[in-house]
Tab-separated table of C-alpha atoms and ligand atoms in Angstrom:
chain	number	residue	atom	x	y	z
A	1	MET	CA	212.909	164.724	-101.468
A	2	LYS	CA	214.285	167.984	-102.930
A	3	HIS	CA	216.385	170.521	-100.719
A	4	GLN	CA	213.827	173.018	-99.953
A	5	ILE	CA	215.703	176.513	-100.374
A	6	VAL	CA	213.056	179.469	-99.058
A	7	VAL	CA	213.794	183.367	-99.462
A	8	LEU	CA	212.074	185.790	-97.326
A	9	GLY	CA	211.630	189.018	-98.976
A	10	ALA	CA	211.928	189.943	-102.668
A	11	GLY	CA	213.748	193.444	-102.443
A	12	TYR	CA	216.748	194.122	-104.275
A	13	ALA	CA	218.455	191.627	-101.667
A	14	GLY	CA	216.165	188.736	-101.524
A	15	ALA	CA	214.877	188.631	-105.347
A	16	ASN	CA	218.884	188.912	-106.732
A	17	ALA	CA	219.667	185.745	-103.964
A	18	ALA	CA	216.847	183.819	-105.648
A	19	ALA	CA	217.533	184.195	-108.632
A	20	ARG	CA	220.992	183.514	-108.641
A	21	LEU	CA	220.475	180.127	-106.747
A	22	ALA	CA	218.118	179.289	-109.607
A	23	LYS	CA	220.657	179.759	-111.651
A	24	ARG	CA	223.239	177.559	-109.705
A	25	LEU	CA	221.151	174.906	-108.610
A	26	HIS	CA	219.545	171.706	-110.512
A	27	ARG	CA	216.364	172.094	-110.958
A	28	ALA	CA	215.563	168.231	-110.508
A	29	ASP	CA	216.892	168.123	-106.471
A	30	THR	CA	216.350	172.037	-105.286
A	31	GLU	CA	213.123	173.561	-104.998
A	32	ILE	CA	213.548	177.361	-104.392
A	33	THR	CA	210.259	179.350	-102.906
A	34	LEU	CA	210.474	183.431	-102.745
A	35	VAL	CA	208.040	184.734	-100.191
A	36	ASN	CA	206.750	188.300	-100.270
A	37	ALA	CA	204.065	190.481	-98.676
A	38	ASP	CA	203.602	192.981	-101.998
A	39	PRO	CA	203.016	191.359	-105.185
A	40	GLU	CA	205.771	193.695	-107.005
A	41	PHE	CA	208.916	194.276	-106.401
A	42	VAL	CA	209.316	198.262	-105.054
A	43	GLU	CA	211.643	200.033	-105.849
A	44	ARG	CA	212.988	201.105	-102.732
A	45	VAL	CA	215.861	203.389	-103.945
A	46	ARG	CA	212.930	205.501	-105.300
A	47	MET	CA	210.232	206.124	-102.824
A	48	HIS	CA	211.113	209.648	-102.400
A	49	GLN	CA	210.385	210.198	-106.020
A	50	LEU	CA	207.031	208.111	-105.998
A	51	ALA	CA	206.227	210.120	-102.698
A	52	THR	CA	206.544	213.482	-105.003
A	53	GLY	CA	203.968	212.211	-107.887
A	54	GLN	CA	205.871	210.235	-109.787
A	55	ASP	CA	205.171	206.824	-111.138
A	56	LEU	CA	207.468	203.514	-110.862
A	57	LYS	CA	207.401	200.765	-113.507
A	58	PRO	CA	205.149	198.172	-112.420
A	59	ARG	CA	207.280	194.863	-111.714
A	60	PRO	CA	205.229	191.936	-110.590
A	61	LEU	CA	207.023	188.933	-109.404
A	62	THR	CA	204.781	186.203	-110.691
A	63	ASP	CA	205.657	187.849	-113.862
A	64	VAL	CA	209.489	188.416	-113.164
A	65	PHE	CA	210.376	184.802	-111.850
A	66	ALA	CA	208.157	183.394	-114.526
A	67	GLY	CA	210.051	180.396	-116.276
A	68	THR	CA	212.729	180.916	-113.810
A	69	GLY	CA	212.555	177.663	-111.470
A	70	VAL	CA	211.808	180.651	-108.495
A	71	GLN	CA	208.188	179.720	-107.194
A	72	VAL	CA	206.673	183.016	-106.203
A	73	ARG	CA	204.308	182.495	-102.911
A	74	LEU	CA	202.867	186.051	-102.002
A	75	ALA	CA	202.593	185.827	-98.347
A	76	TRP	CA	203.342	187.971	-95.226
A	77	VAL	CA	205.897	186.498	-92.976
A	78	THR	CA	204.525	186.014	-88.993
A	79	ALA	CA	207.236	183.742	-87.270
A	80	VAL	CA	210.539	181.859	-88.359
A	81	ASP	CA	211.133	178.843	-85.991
A	82	VAL	CA	214.630	178.254	-86.251
A	83	ASP	CA	214.684	175.290	-84.444
A	84	ARG	CA	211.820	173.537	-86.317
A	85	GLU	CA	212.483	174.728	-89.444
A	86	THR	CA	209.053	176.317	-90.738
A	87	VAL	CA	208.190	179.640	-91.483
A	88	ASP	CA	204.991	181.149	-90.591
A	89	ILE	CA	203.029	182.812	-93.200
A	90	VAL	CA	199.295	184.409	-93.856
A	91	ASP	CA	198.178	184.342	-97.376
A	92	ALA	CA	194.802	184.811	-99.144
A	93	ASP	CA	193.867	181.222	-98.174
A	94	GLY	CA	194.449	182.163	-94.272
A	95	PRO	CA	197.842	181.312	-91.813
A	96	GLY	CA	200.150	178.399	-93.032
A	97	GLU	CA	203.413	177.357	-92.858
A	98	ILE	CA	206.238	176.600	-95.343
A	99	ALA	CA	209.128	173.988	-93.887
A	100	TYR	CA	212.799	174.622	-95.429
A	101	ASP	CA	216.089	173.245	-95.331
A	102	THR	CA	218.167	176.307	-96.315
A	103	LEU	CA	216.611	179.647	-95.235
A	104	VAL	CA	217.769	183.167	-96.859
A	105	TYR	CA	216.361	185.862	-94.697
A	106	ALA	CA	215.939	189.088	-96.604
A	107	LEU	CA	213.431	190.962	-94.834
A	108	GLY	CA	214.709	194.300	-95.096
A	109	SER	CA	213.614	196.917	-93.029
A	110	ALA	CA	211.265	199.896	-92.260
A	111	ALA	CA	211.268	203.296	-90.973
A	112	ALA	CA	212.367	203.454	-87.182
A	113	ASP	CA	210.615	206.536	-84.993
A	114	CYS	CA	214.240	206.365	-82.462
A	115	GLY	CA	211.619	206.360	-79.894
A	116	VAL	CA	210.796	210.078	-80.460
A	117	PRO	CA	207.178	210.795	-79.423
A	118	GLY	CA	204.532	211.752	-82.109
A	119	VAL	CA	206.435	209.939	-84.851
A	120	ALA	CA	204.300	206.982	-85.470
A	121	GLU	CA	200.915	209.416	-85.021
A	122	HIS	CA	202.390	213.010	-86.968
A	123	ALA	CA	204.662	211.885	-88.988
A	124	HIS	CA	205.219	210.469	-92.591
A	125	ASP	CA	208.344	208.361	-93.853
A	126	ILE	CA	209.125	207.120	-97.445
A	127	ALA	CA	210.994	203.768	-96.406
A	128	GLY	CA	208.089	201.638	-98.367
A	129	LYS	CA	205.917	201.897	-101.091
A	130	ARG	CA	202.642	202.729	-98.335
A	131	SER	CA	204.451	204.916	-96.363
A	132	ALA	CA	205.450	207.238	-99.748
A	133	LEU	CA	201.768	206.884	-101.333
A	134	ARG	CA	200.400	208.334	-98.037
A	135	LEU	CA	202.799	211.177	-98.137
A	136	ARG	CA	201.853	211.673	-102.170
A	137	ALA	CA	198.379	212.135	-101.164
A	138	ARG	CA	199.003	214.292	-98.077
A	139	LEU	CA	201.533	216.193	-100.422
A	140	ALA	CA	199.318	216.863	-103.641
A	141	ASP	CA	196.259	218.400	-100.836
A	142	LEU	CA	199.031	221.051	-99.542
A	143	ALA	CA	197.976	224.261	-100.753
A	144	ALA	CA	200.824	226.755	-102.125
A	145	GLY	CA	202.831	228.275	-99.716
A	146	ALA	CA	202.413	224.971	-97.001
A	147	THR	CA	205.271	223.945	-95.061
A	148	VAL	CA	207.136	220.540	-95.022
A	149	LEU	CA	209.814	219.843	-92.601
A	150	VAL	CA	212.039	216.650	-93.402
A	151	VAL	CA	213.730	215.046	-90.349
A	152	GLY	CA	217.609	213.987	-90.620
A	153	GLY	CA	220.280	214.835	-92.614
A	154	GLY	CA	221.090	211.423	-93.957
A	155	LEU	CA	221.173	210.532	-97.758
A	156	THR	CA	217.155	209.529	-97.218
A	157	GLY	CA	216.275	212.998	-96.084
A	158	ILE	CA	218.683	214.884	-98.350
A	159	GLU	CA	216.955	213.217	-101.098
A	160	ALA	CA	213.822	213.250	-100.024
A	161	ALA	CA	214.007	216.909	-98.412
A	162	THR	CA	215.512	217.875	-102.849
A	163	GLU	CA	212.686	216.211	-104.514
A	164	ILE	CA	209.362	217.641	-102.525
A	165	ALA	CA	211.444	221.219	-103.059
A	166	GLU	CA	212.361	220.438	-107.065
A	167	SER	CA	208.757	219.075	-107.588
A	168	ARG	CA	207.035	221.619	-105.359
A	169	PRO	CA	208.755	224.851	-105.617
A	170	ASP	CA	205.627	226.585	-104.456
A	171	LEU	CA	206.387	224.977	-100.866
A	172	GLU	CA	208.106	226.170	-97.990
A	173	VAL	CA	210.401	223.574	-97.131
A	174	ALA	CA	212.862	222.156	-94.569
A	175	LEU	CA	215.390	219.928	-92.940
A	176	ALA	CA	216.487	219.241	-90.171
A	177	ALA	CA	220.033	217.510	-89.135
A	178	ARG	CA	221.644	216.610	-86.069
A	179	GLY	CA	225.071	217.452	-87.244
A	180	GLY	CA	225.870	220.566	-90.467
A	181	LEU	CA	224.643	219.350	-93.698
A	182	GLY	CA	226.367	216.559	-95.456
A	183	ASP	CA	229.121	216.692	-92.782
A	184	TRP	CA	230.557	213.598	-93.682
A	185	LEU	CA	231.349	214.546	-97.354
A	186	SER	CA	234.017	215.556	-99.564
A	187	ASP	CA	234.711	219.348	-99.554
A	188	LYS	CA	233.340	219.637	-103.132
A	189	ALA	CA	230.441	217.643	-102.516
A	190	ARG	CA	229.789	219.227	-99.425
A	191	ARG	CA	229.745	222.723	-101.209
A	192	HIS	CA	227.556	221.342	-103.971
A	193	LEU	CA	225.258	220.189	-101.534
A	194	ARG	CA	225.306	223.502	-99.594
A	195	ALA	CA	224.739	225.997	-103.170
A	196	ALA	CA	221.912	222.829	-104.082
A	197	PHE	CA	219.493	224.088	-101.010
A	198	ASP	CA	220.027	227.200	-101.530
A	199	ARG	CA	219.159	227.054	-105.250
A	200	LEU	CA	216.066	224.922	-104.043
A	201	GLY	CA	215.260	227.609	-101.008
A	202	ILE	CA	215.516	224.933	-98.324
A	203	THR	CA	215.855	226.181	-94.738
A	204	LEU	CA	218.345	224.269	-92.970
A	205	HIS	CA	217.924	223.665	-89.309
A	206	GLU	CA	221.247	221.977	-88.584
A	207	HIS	CA	223.022	220.777	-85.085
A	208	THR	CA	219.042	220.620	-84.301
A	209	ASP	CA	218.079	217.416	-82.396
A	210	ILE	CA	214.035	216.329	-83.110
A	211	ALA	CA	213.007	215.361	-79.328
A	212	GLY	CA	208.602	214.836	-80.242
A	213	VAL	CA	207.008	215.421	-83.687
A	214	GLU	CA	203.332	217.571	-83.427
A	215	PRO	CA	200.668	217.642	-85.869
A	216	THR	CA	201.500	221.172	-85.900
A	217	GLY	CA	205.586	220.573	-86.655
A	218	ALA	CA	208.236	219.497	-84.292
A	219	VAL	CA	210.118	220.088	-81.127
A	220	THR	CA	213.599	220.866	-80.816
A	221	ALA	CA	215.567	219.331	-77.676
A	222	GLU	CA	215.787	222.682	-76.296
A	223	GLY	CA	211.979	222.967	-76.438
A	224	ARG	CA	212.015	225.214	-79.955
A	225	ALA	CA	209.005	224.400	-82.465
A	226	ILE	CA	209.928	223.899	-85.602
A	227	PRO	CA	205.916	225.042	-87.808
A	228	ALA	CA	205.302	222.670	-90.433
A	229	GLN	CA	202.078	221.290	-91.849
A	230	VAL	CA	203.845	217.812	-92.802
A	231	THR	CA	206.389	216.526	-90.931
A	232	VAL	CA	208.630	213.463	-92.950
A	233	TRP	CA	210.491	211.538	-91.043
A	234	THR	CA	213.578	210.059	-92.468
A	235	ALA	CA	216.021	209.670	-88.983
A	236	GLY	CA	215.897	205.957	-89.347
A	237	PHE	CA	215.687	202.714	-90.339
A	238	ALA	CA	215.030	199.406	-88.449
A	239	VAL	CA	214.212	195.751	-89.103
A	240	HIS	CA	211.578	194.053	-89.249
A	241	PRO	CA	210.838	192.095	-85.677
A	242	VAL	CA	210.942	188.778	-86.791
A	243	ALA	CA	214.239	188.073	-86.542
A	244	ALA	CA	214.462	189.280	-82.896
A	245	ALA	CA	211.761	186.761	-82.038
A	246	THR	CA	213.533	183.757	-82.898
A	247	THR	CA	216.566	181.805	-81.305
A	248	LEU	CA	219.120	183.203	-83.795
A	249	GLN	CA	221.587	185.404	-82.701
A	250	VAL	CA	220.609	189.306	-83.176
A	251	SER	CA	222.387	192.452	-82.693
A	252	THR	CA	221.044	195.459	-80.412
A	253	THR	CA	219.570	196.619	-83.829
A	254	GLY	CA	217.525	193.139	-84.469
A	255	GLN	CA	219.664	192.072	-87.121
A	256	ILE	CA	221.207	188.457	-87.696
A	257	VAL	CA	224.364	188.070	-87.193
A	258	VAL	CA	226.519	186.337	-89.986
A	259	ASP	CA	229.948	185.184	-91.070
A	260	ASP	CA	231.534	186.831	-93.930
A	261	THR	CA	229.232	184.186	-96.151
A	262	MET	CA	226.120	185.916	-94.892
A	263	ARG	CA	225.299	182.514	-92.581
A	264	SER	CA	224.091	182.756	-89.336
A	265	VAL	CA	226.785	182.841	-86.991
A	266	SER	CA	224.157	180.727	-84.633
A	267	HIS	CA	222.071	178.512	-86.855
A	268	PRO	CA	224.231	177.058	-89.913
A	269	ASP	CA	221.032	176.411	-92.536
A	270	VAL	CA	220.239	179.850	-91.955
A	271	TYR	CA	221.649	182.987	-94.127
A	272	ALA	CA	220.300	186.593	-94.087
A	273	VAL	CA	221.492	189.297	-96.472
A	274	GLY	CA	220.397	193.045	-97.204
A	275	ASP	CA	219.405	194.945	-94.437
A	276	ALA	CA	218.304	192.194	-92.560
A	277	ALA	CA	222.178	191.078	-92.155
A	278	LEU	CA	224.748	192.704	-89.909
A	279	ALA	CA	227.908	191.601	-91.810
A	280	ALA	CA	231.557	193.233	-91.676
A	281	GLY	CA	232.573	195.169	-94.527
A	282	ALA	CA	235.753	195.580	-95.868
A	283	SER	CA	237.414	196.930	-92.517
A	284	GLY	CA	235.248	194.702	-90.326
A	285	THR	CA	232.759	197.609	-89.876
A	286	PRO	CA	229.158	196.589	-90.442
A	287	LEU	CA	227.812	197.310	-93.694
A	288	ARG	CA	225.413	199.921	-94.084
A	289	MET	CA	221.638	199.219	-94.769
A	290	SER	CA	221.495	200.009	-98.339
A	291	CYS	CA	221.056	198.540	-102.101
A	292	ALA	CA	224.909	198.920	-102.627
A	293	SER	CA	225.550	196.333	-99.355
A	294	GLY	CA	222.236	193.970	-100.517
A	295	VAL	CA	222.719	193.311	-103.553
A	296	PRO	CA	226.502	191.892	-102.897
A	297	THR	CA	225.322	190.630	-99.690
A	298	ALA	CA	222.948	188.238	-101.478
A	299	TYR	CA	225.633	187.380	-104.314
A	300	GLN	CA	227.782	186.253	-101.213
A	301	ALA	CA	225.073	184.119	-99.685
A	302	ALA	CA	223.702	182.398	-103.133
A	303	ASP	CA	227.261	181.642	-103.944
A	304	ALA	CA	228.306	179.820	-100.358
A	305	ILE	CA	224.822	178.484	-100.215
A	306	VAL	CA	225.469	176.444	-103.435
A	307	ALA	CA	229.194	175.924	-103.056
A	308	ARG	CA	228.512	174.315	-99.545
A	309	LEU	CA	225.582	172.230	-101.384
A	310	THR	CA	227.778	171.181	-104.033
A	311	GLY	CA	230.860	170.440	-102.154
A	312	ARG	CA	232.858	173.300	-103.454
A	313	PRO	CA	235.169	175.886	-102.235
A	314	VAL	CA	233.074	178.749	-100.647
A	315	PRO	CA	234.149	181.780	-101.790
A	316	ALA	CA	234.249	184.636	-98.726
A	317	ASN	CA	235.092	187.882	-100.282
A	318	LYS	CA	235.030	191.115	-98.145
A	319	ILE	CA	232.251	193.623	-99.265
A	320	GLY	CA	233.395	196.725	-100.144
A	321	TYR	CA	232.202	200.257	-101.313
A	322	THR	CA	232.886	202.228	-104.409
A	323	GLY	CA	230.561	205.067	-103.954
A	324	GLN	CA	227.485	206.772	-102.523
A	325	CYS	CA	225.380	208.332	-104.775
A	326	ILE	CA	222.758	211.155	-103.828
A	327	SER	CA	219.830	212.679	-105.707
A	328	LEU	CA	219.182	216.138	-105.288
A	329	GLY	CA	216.242	215.893	-107.539
A	330	ARG	CA	215.799	214.961	-111.230
A	331	ARG	CA	218.323	217.419	-112.702
A	332	ASP	CA	221.164	217.260	-110.034
A	333	ALA	CA	223.118	215.179	-107.737
A	334	ILE	CA	226.227	214.069	-106.135
A	335	MET	CA	228.635	211.056	-106.997
A	336	GLN	CA	230.474	210.925	-103.741
A	337	TRP	CA	234.015	208.017	-104.531
A	338	VAL	CA	234.483	206.500	-101.438
A	339	THR	CA	236.869	203.551	-99.679
A	340	PRO	CA	235.826	200.013	-99.702
A	341	ASP	CA	235.064	200.717	-95.657
A	342	ASP	CA	232.829	203.899	-97.270
A	343	ARG	CA	235.079	206.924	-95.939
A	344	PRO	CA	235.006	209.724	-98.667
A	345	LYS	CA	237.388	210.480	-100.844
A	346	PRO	CA	238.363	213.655	-102.070
A	347	SER	CA	236.989	213.563	-105.187
A	348	ALA	CA	233.320	213.596	-106.660
A	349	VAL	CA	231.123	214.206	-109.510
A	350	THR	CA	228.154	216.336	-109.421
A	351	GLY	CA	225.879	217.638	-111.406
A	352	ARG	CA	223.937	216.478	-114.687
A	353	MET	CA	226.726	213.682	-115.047
A	354	ALA	CA	226.118	212.549	-111.680
A	355	VAL	CA	222.298	212.018	-112.203
A	356	ARG	CA	223.528	209.964	-115.160
A	357	ILE	CA	225.579	207.859	-112.874
A	358	LYS	CA	222.796	207.509	-110.381
A	359	GLU	CA	220.215	206.800	-113.157
A	360	THR	CA	222.361	204.226	-114.440
A	361	ILE	CA	222.729	202.281	-110.903
A	362	CYS	CA	219.125	202.626	-110.078
A	363	LYS	CA	218.314	200.870	-113.322
A	364	ALA	CA	220.331	198.926	-113.797
A	365	ALA	CA	219.345	197.392	-110.345
A	366	ALA	CA	216.131	197.114	-111.411
A	367	TRP	CA	217.153	195.368	-114.412
A	368	SER	CA	218.644	192.963	-112.739
A	369	ILE	CA	215.464	192.292	-110.693
A	370	SER	CA	213.534	192.752	-114.026
A	371	HIS	CA	215.183	190.175	-115.995
A	372	PRO	CA	216.268	187.745	-112.645
A	373	THR	CA	218.406	185.426	-114.413
A	374	SER	CA	219.364	186.851	-117.427
A	375	MET	CA	223.262	188.170	-116.969
A	376	VAL	CA	223.614	185.095	-114.080
A	377	PRO	CA	226.277	182.087	-116.422
A	378	VAL	CA	224.081	178.757	-116.285
A	379	ARG	CA	225.931	176.668	-114.331
A	380	ARG	CA	223.170	174.089	-112.298
A	381	ARG	CA	225.374	171.863	-110.408
A	382	HIS	CA	223.248	168.976	-108.543
A	383	ILE	CA	223.629	168.491	-105.008
A	384	VAL	CA	225.877	166.087	-103.210
A	385	LEU	CA	225.415	167.182	-99.310
A	386	ALA	CA	229.687	166.835	-99.298
A	387	ASP	CA	231.316	167.442	-95.824
A	388	GLU	CA	231.854	171.003	-94.926
A	389	PRO	CA	234.141	172.431	-97.488
A	390	ARG	CA	237.204	174.863	-96.695
A	391	THR	CA	236.909	178.321	-97.035
A	392	THR	CA	238.250	180.271	-99.805
A	393	THR	CA	238.731	183.985	-99.914
A	394	VAL	CA	239.053	184.839	-103.884
B	401	FAD	C1	213.985	206.839	-99.966
B	401	FAD	C2	215.232	205.884	-100.106
B	401	FAD	C3	216.072	206.103	-101.109
B	401	FAD	C4	217.243	205.078	-101.060
B	401	FAD	N1	218.566	205.182	-101.839
B	401	FAD	C5	219.437	204.420	-101.906
B	401	FAD	C6	220.585	204.586	-102.629
B	401	FAD	O1	220.534	205.668	-103.540
B	401	FAD	N2	221.311	203.536	-102.867
B	401	FAD	C7	221.142	202.422	-101.909
B	401	FAD	O2	222.240	201.714	-101.624
B	401	FAD	N3	220.400	202.588	-101.012
B	401	FAD	C8	219.343	203.036	-100.823
B	401	FAD	N4	218.586	202.914	-100.391
B	401	FAD	C9	218.492	201.783	-98.899
B	401	FAD	C10	217.476	200.702	-99.729
B	401	FAD	O3	216.522	200.879	-100.949
B	401	FAD	C11	217.866	199.840	-98.934
B	401	FAD	O4	218.577	199.865	-98.068
B	401	FAD	C12	217.395	198.229	-99.697
B	401	FAD	O5	216.487	198.273	-100.493
B	401	FAD	C13	217.248	197.044	-98.355
B	401	FAD	O6	217.187	195.905	-99.637
B	401	FAD	P1	216.504	194.605	-98.879
B	401	FAD	O7	216.452	193.347	-100.223
B	401	FAD	O8	217.561	194.037	-97.972
B	401	FAD	O9	215.335	195.038	-98.569
B	401	FAD	P2	213.864	195.770	-98.954
B	401	FAD	O10	214.128	196.137	-100.148
B	401	FAD	O11	213.172	196.601	-98.330
B	401	FAD	O12	212.963	194.612	-99.460
B	401	FAD	C14	212.303	193.763	-98.240
B	401	FAD	C15	211.306	193.038	-99.323
B	401	FAD	O13	210.740	191.751	-97.912
B	401	FAD	C16	209.149	192.228	-98.001
B	401	FAD	N5	208.727	192.032	-96.625
B	401	FAD	C17	208.967	192.808	-95.330
B	401	FAD	N6	208.397	192.217	-94.167
B	401	FAD	C18	207.984	191.039	-95.096
B	401	FAD	C19	207.058	190.319	-94.288
B	401	FAD	N7	206.818	190.070	-92.929
B	401	FAD	N8	206.565	188.963	-94.780
B	401	FAD	C20	206.659	189.363	-96.388
B	401	FAD	N9	207.673	190.185	-97.098
B	401	FAD	C21	208.073	191.283	-96.782
B	401	FAD	C22	208.668	193.601	-98.294
B	401	FAD	O14	207.927	193.875	-99.373
B	401	FAD	C23	210.348	193.816	-99.632
B	401	FAD	O15	209.667	193.157	-100.886
B	401	FAD	C24	217.471	204.187	-100.330
B	401	FAD	C25	215.898	204.023	-99.302
B	401	FAD	C26	214.731	204.211	-99.355
B	401	FAD	C27	213.702	204.302	-98.522
């Protein structure tokens, strides 16, 4: 019997994990199955571009993984039984079950309404392809002078507001943020951000808590109405509820709690990567949900799985950050350099150079998915299923 590795989710984290496993384990004794609901790889970091009418390159997963040794299974994951080591799915043929020996859980995240009334009914989001396409259709319907309110002053809110304002200068775009605009950034980056908002004519509602969303706009905690024909909710991401419904140890956010090798602290045959994992970063603080964490956690998990199955030392590196790259439309951006634990350094790159850096990073991330095994050296090893090897930090 071959060792069955099942990877759930083919986003940045799951697709990279599956590819790396395929390059490192011998096909004679391993089978790798990648389960994903969407037939295409979804470039989530460009959802604000999709929502504003830009078209993204299609990347069908079956084409991408053809010949790599990874079997793509297009199916919706409905449940995981970590005690029986099975995954419940629904695909075109109806309900089914997949058994695993090792599971890599990478189902990512979706928009969270943060418990605010009216968000689910009246707000749009750009957390996924379907919702971004819904917003795209709604924006296309808006006449000149219509108002769009983006709620959330984080990276996604800033990218959404600037993208909408740049692509539709005929609309009145506003952003509501709980804090000050970009208040976590360096002085240089913050000044640049404010100037970009001024240039694009985006109205700011800073230090504003949104307590409700209605068909005609949002209402603040103080009861002030902010009228908008379209409200875009970017105030939070939440993980899919599948993990929390298992006996896996999960955090209050529903993320699977993992050690430095991305292995579940409660179930050694389960690994979690990307947004779905609660992993400690460089200074012990949790990694933020991002592509910047998703890819290194995928590599970490794949390398640890291979090491454990083939009886080699298990690498346990601390994952750290180098920068936060924020697009401000297509012609402007900020590259904020950060410490490994994500605190801003005084230096930042802005303008066209930052646009080039951001584009290079996004293209590289998508390229690595489209060519899943191209840059990974072939080191296909046989499984020995040795005793637990020691963990080393390399
Ligand atoms: C607009 C926007 C801009 C962003 N910009 C940046 C940025 O500049 N830099 C950065 O680092 N991060 C950015 N992010 C965050 C980043 O996109 C996510 O953190 C990243 O996509 C997480 O990767 P993942 O593989 O964990 O999950 P995902 O990319 O969400 O992939 C999860 C996969 O699982 C599949 N799936 C989910 N549920 C099921 C199910 N039940 N059954 C089967 N399949 C399922 C999905 O179809 C998807 O393919 C941005 C996000 C958004 C929305």
